[in-house]
Amino acid sequence: MRYYQNVSDLGDLQVALREALEVKAHRYDYQHLGKNKTCLLIFFNNSLRTRLSTQKAAQNLGMNTIVLDVNAGAWKLETQRSVVMDGDKAEHLLEAIPVMGCYADIIGVRSFARFESKKDDYEEMILSQFIKYSGKPVFSMECATGHPLQAFADIITIEEHKDVARPKVVMTWAPHPGRLPQAVPNSFAQFAVAAGYEVVVTHPHGYELDPRFTAGATIEYDQMKAFEGADFVYAKNWAAYADPYYGQNLEKVAVAGGKVGPKGFPALELPELGLYEEDWRSWTVGSRQMAVTRDAHFMHCLPVRRNMIVTDDVIEGPRSLVIPEAANREISAETVIKRILESECQ
Ligand code: CP
């Protein structure tokens, strides 16, 4: 494996899951692979889990690690071609990337969707330039359209906790004051389908994800119906994907519109999306929804906005898996970097 962007890069997911569990049991047994090799981790955005777990994973494998926060200490980078660089950006990505490649054996990149151009985001404008110009193996640490290290960790966690062969896994949209990328839900849906689970995605009208990522999942607009009999509930906020509202928080669009619908909620007329009005805040995951599940485990990638995404009692409850998911980020990263070392760096 030279590049890691999505589930298909792992090949057979069941084989990868078995390997991950082996790595978890023997995480320091592969130090010979990374000796005198350097893993460079580039962050265009903030991180707690990815920053710590990926460094730990590379160090478990005997690698040196270098972490660069592009927006704190490096020159400001221009990312677009054909720009006259007379502003505050001192260096172009097209020089910076090959320079970074000189100091690294493997490069990890975190670069969120910017919501300025759907085309740039969904063509992975930043990550693809690292793949093209660094000359080194590259893996995503969450980019515009996917978070494959998180999704791999989530599936490892489900495998460790499931009590039926084919669990019902429900991914639900939940409210948030901001506008978040679709990377986590895209990858989670794709990995959960690839794992062979019964996957249901539930969200208000207007929050449909790119169907390339949800293929194989059932879309259910009634959240309570979706939750019935669930074994795992995965909550996440994401901004709208559909045009003309790409990258927007529809609740904020509705409130700004100033209209109130017949049920008393802010109205947003998107008849082409089946949307007129929505009680957005009712989507916060709490005991009301969890009561109709099969005593489901609660999952979230973190960081989480409590009492927006999920109530305190659910996230603190005995079925919450948010900490085991975070712990498995070390394992998903180690498994991916191990595979890259084995195939590209020996
Ligand atoms: N889940 C996740 O990627 O967390 P960070 O943004 O803190 O890295």
Short mmCIF file of C-alpha atoms and ligand atoms in Angstrom, two decimals:
data_model
loop_
_atom_site.label_atom_id
_atom_site.label_comp_id
_atom_site.label_asym_id
_atom_site.label_seq_id
_atom_site.Cartn_x
_atom_site.Cartn_y
_atom_site.Cartn_z
CA MET A 1 0.00 0.00 0.00
CA ARG A 2 1.48 3.36 -1.08
CA TYR A 3 -1.51 5.64 -0.49
CA TYR A 4 -4.30 5.47 2.08
CA GLN A 5 -7.42 7.49 1.33
CA ASN A 6 -10.37 5.14 1.58
CA VAL A 7 -11.50 1.65 2.45
CA SER A 8 -10.53 0.14 -0.90
CA ASP A 9 -6.85 0.90 -0.17
CA LEU A 10 -6.98 -1.74 2.59
CA GLY A 11 -7.96 -4.51 0.18
CA ASP A 12 -9.98 -7.19 2.00
CA LEU A 13 -11.35 -5.37 5.07
CA GLN A 14 -11.75 -8.59 7.06
CA VAL A 15 -8.05 -9.35 6.54
CA ALA A 16 -7.17 -5.79 7.58
CA LEU A 17 -9.32 -6.10 10.72
CA ARG A 18 -7.58 -9.35 11.71
CA GLU A 19 -4.23 -7.65 11.16
CA ALA A 20 -5.31 -4.68 13.28
CA LEU A 21 -6.24 -6.94 16.19
CA GLU A 22 -2.85 -8.65 15.84
CA VAL A 23 -1.15 -5.24 15.88
CA LYS A 24 -3.15 -4.32 18.99
CA ALA A 25 -1.93 -7.42 20.81
CA HIS A 26 1.71 -6.96 19.72
CA ARG A 27 2.05 -3.26 19.01
CA TYR A 28 5.81 -3.04 19.73
CA ASP A 29 6.82 -6.14 17.74
CA TYR A 30 7.39 -4.30 14.45
CA GLN A 31 10.03 -1.74 15.46
CA HIS A 32 12.53 -3.09 12.94
CA LEU A 33 10.25 -1.86 10.13
CA GLY A 34 10.56 1.82 11.04
CA LYS A 35 14.16 2.01 12.23
CA ASN A 36 15.87 5.12 10.77
CA LYS A 37 12.67 6.05 8.93
CA THR A 38 10.81 9.34 9.39
CA CYS A 39 7.07 9.90 9.44
CA LEU A 40 6.14 13.53 8.72
CA LEU A 41 2.68 14.57 9.89
CA ILE A 42 1.33 17.75 8.27
CA PHE A 43 -1.62 19.51 9.88
CA PHE A 44 -3.55 22.23 8.06
CA ASN A 45 -6.22 21.98 10.82
CA ASN A 46 -6.45 21.42 14.55
CA SER A 47 -6.34 17.96 16.12
CA LEU A 48 -6.03 16.20 19.44
CA ARG A 49 -6.59 12.49 18.74
CA THR A 50 -5.04 12.29 15.29
CA ARG A 51 -1.97 14.22 16.36
CA LEU A 52 -1.30 12.04 19.40
CA SER A 53 -2.40 8.63 18.12
CA THR A 54 -0.60 8.84 14.79
CA GLN A 55 2.66 9.93 16.42
CA LYS A 56 2.30 7.10 18.92
CA ALA A 57 1.59 4.62 16.13
CA ALA A 58 4.67 5.65 14.13
CA GLN A 59 6.82 5.53 17.27
CA ASN A 60 5.47 2.05 18.11
CA LEU A 61 6.87 1.05 14.72
CA GLY A 62 10.31 2.48 15.56
CA MET A 63 9.94 5.58 13.36
CA ASN A 64 11.08 9.12 14.01
CA THR A 65 8.20 11.56 13.82
CA ILE A 66 8.07 15.22 12.79
CA VAL A 67 4.86 17.21 13.21
CA LEU A 68 4.30 20.41 11.24
CA ASP A 69 1.38 22.75 11.87
CA VAL A 70 1.21 24.61 8.61
CA ASN A 71 -0.69 27.50 10.16
CA ALA A 72 1.58 27.91 13.19
CA GLY A 73 5.27 28.46 12.51
CA ALA A 74 5.53 27.61 8.81
CA TRP A 75 5.26 30.09 5.95
CA LYS A 76 1.69 30.70 4.88
CA LEU A 77 1.08 28.50 1.85
CA GLU A 78 -0.57 29.36 -1.43
CA THR A 79 -2.49 26.36 -2.73
CA GLN A 80 -3.94 27.63 -6.03
CA ARG A 81 -2.01 27.73 -9.30
CA SER A 82 -1.65 30.89 -11.43
CA VAL A 83 -2.03 33.23 -8.46
CA VAL A 84 0.10 36.41 -8.35
CA MET A 85 1.58 35.94 -4.88
CA ASP A 86 1.50 39.57 -3.75
CA GLY A 87 -0.50 38.83 -0.57
CA ASP A 88 0.43 37.30 2.77
CA LYS A 89 1.29 33.82 1.45
CA ALA A 90 5.07 33.50 1.14
CA GLU A 91 5.43 29.99 -0.27
CA HIS A 92 3.60 27.86 -2.81
CA LEU A 93 2.53 24.33 -2.00
CA LEU A 94 4.22 23.18 -5.21
CA GLU A 95 7.66 23.98 -3.75
CA ALA A 96 6.77 23.20 -0.14
CA ILE A 97 5.53 19.66 -0.87
CA PRO A 98 8.66 18.32 -2.60
CA VAL A 99 10.79 19.98 0.11
CA MET A 100 8.78 18.17 2.79
CA GLY A 101 9.25 14.98 0.80
CA CYS A 102 13.05 15.38 1.15
CA TYR A 103 12.81 14.94 4.92
CA ALA A 104 10.28 12.11 5.11
CA ASP A 105 9.83 8.45 4.25
CA ILE A 106 6.06 8.60 4.77
CA ILE A 107 3.78 11.67 4.94
CA GLY A 108 0.43 11.99 6.75
CA VAL A 109 -1.82 14.92 5.76
CA ARG A 110 -4.75 16.53 7.55
CA SER A 111 -6.62 19.04 5.44
CA PHE A 112 -10.33 19.68 5.93
CA ALA A 113 -12.88 20.70 3.33
CA ARG A 114 -12.81 24.46 2.91
CA PHE A 115 -16.41 24.73 1.64
CA GLU A 116 -15.26 27.32 -0.92
CA SER A 117 -15.46 24.98 -3.90
CA LYS A 118 -17.22 21.62 -3.88
CA LYS A 119 -15.08 20.59 -6.85
CA ASP A 120 -11.80 21.38 -5.05
CA ASP A 121 -13.00 19.64 -1.90
CA TYR A 122 -14.30 16.51 -3.62
CA GLU A 123 -11.20 16.29 -5.85
CA GLU A 124 -9.10 16.44 -2.64
CA MET A 125 -7.13 19.40 -3.94
CA ILE A 126 -4.56 19.41 -1.09
CA LEU A 127 -4.11 15.66 -0.52
CA SER A 128 -3.85 14.93 -4.24
CA GLN A 129 -1.00 17.43 -4.58
CA PHE A 130 0.92 15.67 -1.81
CA ILE A 131 0.37 12.38 -3.65
CA LYS A 132 1.50 13.92 -6.94
CA TYR A 133 4.47 16.04 -5.87
CA SER A 134 5.99 14.63 -2.65
CA GLY A 135 7.48 11.49 -4.19
CA LYS A 136 6.64 9.64 -0.97
CA PRO A 137 3.86 7.37 0.32
CA VAL A 138 1.01 9.49 1.66
CA PHE A 139 -1.87 8.73 4.00
CA SER A 140 -4.90 10.79 4.92
CA MET A 141 -5.28 11.91 8.53
CA GLU A 142 -8.71 13.33 7.56
CA CYS A 143 -8.98 15.26 4.37
CA ALA A 144 -11.84 16.98 2.59
CA THR A 145 -13.98 13.94 1.83
CA GLY A 146 -12.87 11.19 4.18
CA HIS A 147 -11.39 10.25 7.54
CA PRO A 148 -10.25 6.68 6.88
CA LEU A 149 -8.11 6.29 10.01
CA GLN A 150 -11.13 7.20 12.14
CA ALA A 151 -13.48 4.89 10.26
CA PHE A 152 -11.01 2.00 10.45
CA ALA A 153 -10.73 2.56 14.22
CA ASP A 154 -14.54 2.69 14.49
CA ILE A 155 -14.96 -0.63 12.69
CA ILE A 156 -12.25 -2.24 14.86
CA THR A 157 -14.27 -1.01 17.87
CA ILE A 158 -17.52 -2.45 16.53
CA GLU A 159 -15.83 -5.80 15.86
CA GLU A 160 -14.63 -5.83 19.48
CA HIS A 161 -18.10 -5.09 20.90
CA LYS A 162 -20.65 -6.69 18.58
CA ASP A 163 -22.70 -9.63 19.90
CA VAL A 164 -24.31 -10.62 16.59
CA ALA A 165 -22.57 -11.47 13.34
CA ARG A 166 -24.28 -8.69 11.36
CA PRO A 167 -25.17 -5.80 13.67
CA LYS A 168 -27.56 -3.01 12.76
CA VAL A 169 -25.45 0.16 12.65
CA VAL A 170 -27.26 3.49 12.50
CA MET A 171 -25.43 6.68 11.61
CA THR A 172 -27.44 9.74 12.58
CA TRP A 173 -27.01 13.42 11.78
CA ALA A 174 -27.15 15.58 14.93
CA PRO A 175 -27.20 19.36 15.41
CA HIS A 176 -24.14 21.58 15.80
CA PRO A 177 -23.70 25.36 15.92
CA GLY A 178 -21.09 25.31 13.14
CA ARG A 179 -20.78 23.66 9.74
CA LEU A 180 -18.70 20.54 9.71
CA PRO A 181 -17.19 18.56 6.83
CA GLN A 182 -18.70 15.35 5.49
CA ALA A 183 -15.40 13.46 5.87
CA VAL A 184 -16.27 11.42 8.97
CA PRO A 185 -19.79 10.36 7.91
CA ASN A 186 -18.60 9.62 4.36
CA SER A 187 -15.89 7.26 5.59
CA PHE A 188 -17.95 5.70 8.36
CA ALA A 189 -20.78 4.82 5.96
CA GLN A 190 -18.34 3.42 3.41
CA PHE A 191 -16.43 1.30 5.97
CA ALA A 192 -19.59 0.04 7.72
CA VAL A 193 -21.09 -1.15 4.43
CA ALA A 194 -17.77 -2.75 3.45
CA ALA A 195 -17.72 -4.54 6.82
CA GLY A 196 -21.01 -6.20 5.89
CA TYR A 197 -23.19 -4.56 8.56
CA GLU A 198 -26.83 -3.56 8.14
CA VAL A 199 -26.26 0.18 7.75
CA VAL A 200 -28.97 2.84 8.12
CA VAL A 201 -28.19 6.54 7.65
CA THR A 202 -30.70 8.99 9.12
CA HIS A 203 -30.76 12.75 8.72
CA PRO A 204 -33.19 15.61 8.04
CA HIS A 205 -34.12 16.34 4.43
CA GLY A 206 -31.38 18.44 2.86
CA TYR A 207 -28.49 16.61 4.55
CA GLU A 208 -28.12 13.81 1.98
CA LEU A 209 -24.47 12.77 1.65
CA ASP A 210 -22.67 12.07 -1.63
CA PRO A 211 -24.31 8.78 -2.71
CA ARG A 212 -20.90 7.39 -3.69
CA PHE A 213 -20.18 7.09 0.04
CA THR A 214 -23.57 5.85 1.24
CA ALA A 215 -24.06 3.21 -1.47
CA GLY A 216 -25.32 0.02 0.19
CA ALA A 217 -26.84 1.87 3.18
CA THR A 218 -30.54 2.53 3.72
CA ILE A 219 -31.50 6.21 4.01
CA GLU A 220 -34.29 6.80 6.56
CA TYR A 221 -35.57 10.32 7.25
CA ASP A 222 -37.48 9.29 10.40
CA GLN A 223 -34.83 9.16 13.12
CA MET A 224 -36.94 7.17 15.61
CA LYS A 225 -37.76 4.56 12.97
CA ALA A 226 -34.08 4.33 12.02
CA PHE A 227 -33.07 3.71 15.65
CA GLU A 228 -35.46 0.77 16.15
CA GLY A 229 -33.45 -2.37 16.94
CA ALA A 230 -30.07 -0.67 16.43
CA ASP A 231 -26.99 -2.36 17.90
CA PHE A 232 -24.72 0.65 17.36
CA VAL A 233 -25.61 4.34 17.03
CA TYR A 234 -23.00 6.59 15.44
CA ALA A 235 -23.80 10.29 15.82
CA LYS A 236 -22.21 13.04 13.76
CA ASN A 237 -23.01 16.47 12.45
CA TRP A 238 -22.26 17.37 8.86
CA ALA A 239 -23.01 20.34 6.64
CA ALA A 240 -25.21 20.05 3.57
CA TYR A 241 -23.68 18.35 0.53
CA ALA A 242 -26.48 19.08 -1.94
CA ASP A 243 -26.41 22.22 -4.06
CA PRO A 244 -27.22 25.07 -3.69
CA TYR A 245 -26.44 24.72 0.03
CA TYR A 246 -23.08 22.89 -0.13
CA GLY A 247 -21.14 23.46 3.10
CA GLN A 248 -23.98 25.22 4.91
CA ASN A 249 -25.75 24.70 8.22
CA LEU A 250 -29.38 24.51 7.11
CA GLU A 251 -30.72 25.44 10.54
CA LYS A 252 -28.83 28.73 10.31
CA VAL A 253 -30.02 29.27 6.74
CA ALA A 254 -33.61 28.69 7.89
CA VAL A 255 -33.33 31.03 10.89
CA ALA A 256 -31.72 33.73 8.72
CA GLY A 257 -34.64 33.38 6.29
CA GLY A 258 -36.96 34.59 9.06
CA LYS A 259 -39.97 32.45 8.04
CA VAL A 260 -41.80 30.19 10.43
CA GLY A 261 -43.46 27.01 9.17
CA PRO A 262 -46.86 25.59 10.16
CA LYS A 263 -45.37 23.58 13.03
CA GLY A 264 -43.64 26.66 14.43
CA PHE A 265 -40.06 25.85 13.41
CA PRO A 266 -37.91 28.07 11.20
CA ALA A 267 -38.86 27.28 7.61
CA LEU A 268 -36.47 26.61 4.77
CA GLU A 269 -38.20 25.92 1.51
CA LEU A 270 -36.29 23.32 -0.46
CA PRO A 271 -39.13 21.43 -2.08
CA GLU A 272 -36.68 19.78 -4.50
CA LEU A 273 -35.04 18.20 -1.42
CA GLY A 274 -38.35 17.47 0.29
CA LEU A 275 -37.55 20.04 2.97
CA TYR A 276 -39.91 22.65 4.27
CA GLU A 277 -39.33 22.89 8.00
CA GLU A 278 -37.56 20.76 10.59
CA ASP A 279 -37.29 20.55 14.37
CA TRP A 280 -33.50 20.37 14.10
CA ARG A 281 -32.84 20.24 17.84
CA SER A 282 -34.97 17.11 18.24
CA TRP A 283 -32.15 15.22 16.47
CA THR A 284 -29.85 15.45 19.53
CA VAL A 285 -29.26 11.83 20.58
CA GLY A 286 -30.72 11.16 24.02
CA SER A 287 -32.48 8.50 26.06
CA ARG A 288 -35.70 8.96 24.00
CA GLN A 289 -34.01 7.61 20.85
CA MET A 290 -31.74 5.10 22.62
CA ALA A 291 -34.80 3.52 24.30
CA VAL A 292 -35.99 2.01 20.99
CA THR A 293 -32.61 0.44 20.17
CA ARG A 294 -31.39 -3.03 21.11
CA ASP A 295 -29.48 -1.49 24.03
CA ALA A 296 -27.21 0.07 21.42
CA HIS A 297 -23.67 1.19 21.96
CA PHE A 298 -23.20 4.93 21.41
CA MET A 299 -20.34 6.06 19.17
CA HIS A 300 -18.83 9.40 18.13
CA CYS A 301 -15.41 10.25 16.71
CA LEU A 302 -14.87 13.19 19.14
CA PRO A 303 -14.54 16.07 19.75
CA VAL A 304 -18.24 16.23 20.58
CA ARG A 305 -20.55 19.10 21.53
CA ARG A 306 -22.49 17.76 24.51
CA ASN A 307 -26.23 18.38 24.54
CA MET A 308 -26.07 19.38 20.88
CA ILE A 309 -24.92 16.04 19.38
CA VAL A 310 -25.63 13.83 22.42
CA THR A 311 -26.94 14.26 25.94
CA ASP A 312 -24.65 13.89 28.95
CA ASP A 313 -26.37 10.72 30.18
CA VAL A 314 -25.89 8.87 26.88
CA ILE A 315 -22.24 9.79 26.32
CA GLU A 316 -21.41 9.04 29.96
CA GLY A 317 -23.51 5.89 30.04
CA PRO A 318 -22.24 2.30 30.18
CA ARG A 319 -22.89 1.70 26.44
CA SER A 320 -20.78 4.65 25.28
CA LEU A 321 -17.73 3.63 23.20
CA VAL A 322 -16.24 7.05 22.55
CA ILE A 323 -13.04 6.36 24.54
CA PRO A 324 -12.39 2.86 23.07
CA GLU A 325 -12.85 4.40 19.60
CA ALA A 326 -10.22 7.02 20.38
CA ALA A 327 -7.89 4.35 21.78
CA ASN A 328 -8.22 2.36 18.57
CA ARG A 329 -6.98 5.34 16.55
CA GLU A 330 -3.48 4.24 17.58
CA ILE A 331 -4.21 0.78 16.18
CA SER A 332 -5.73 1.87 12.88
CA ALA A 333 -2.81 4.25 12.29
CA GLU A 334 -0.21 1.64 13.23
CA THR A 335 -1.78 -0.94 10.91
CA VAL A 336 -1.81 1.49 7.99
CA ILE A 337 1.74 2.79 8.54
CA LYS A 338 2.99 -0.79 9.04
CA ARG A 339 1.54 -1.80 5.68
CA ILE A 340 3.14 1.21 3.98
CA LEU A 341 6.51 0.45 5.58
CA GLU A 342 6.31 -3.21 4.53
CA SER A 343 5.42 -2.50 0.92
CA GLU A 344 7.21 0.78 0.16
CA CYS A 345 10.08 1.40 2.58
CA GLN A 346 12.14 -1.81 2.96
N1 CP B 1 -11.53 12.27 15.73
C1 CP B 1 -10.51 13.07 15.41
O1 CP B 1 -9.97 13.01 14.29
O2 CP B 1 -10.11 13.89 16.41
P1 CP B 1 -9.09 15.10 16.23
O3 CP B 1 -9.73 16.10 15.32
O4 CP B 1 -8.88 15.64 17.62
O5 CP B 1 -7.82 14.59 15.64
#
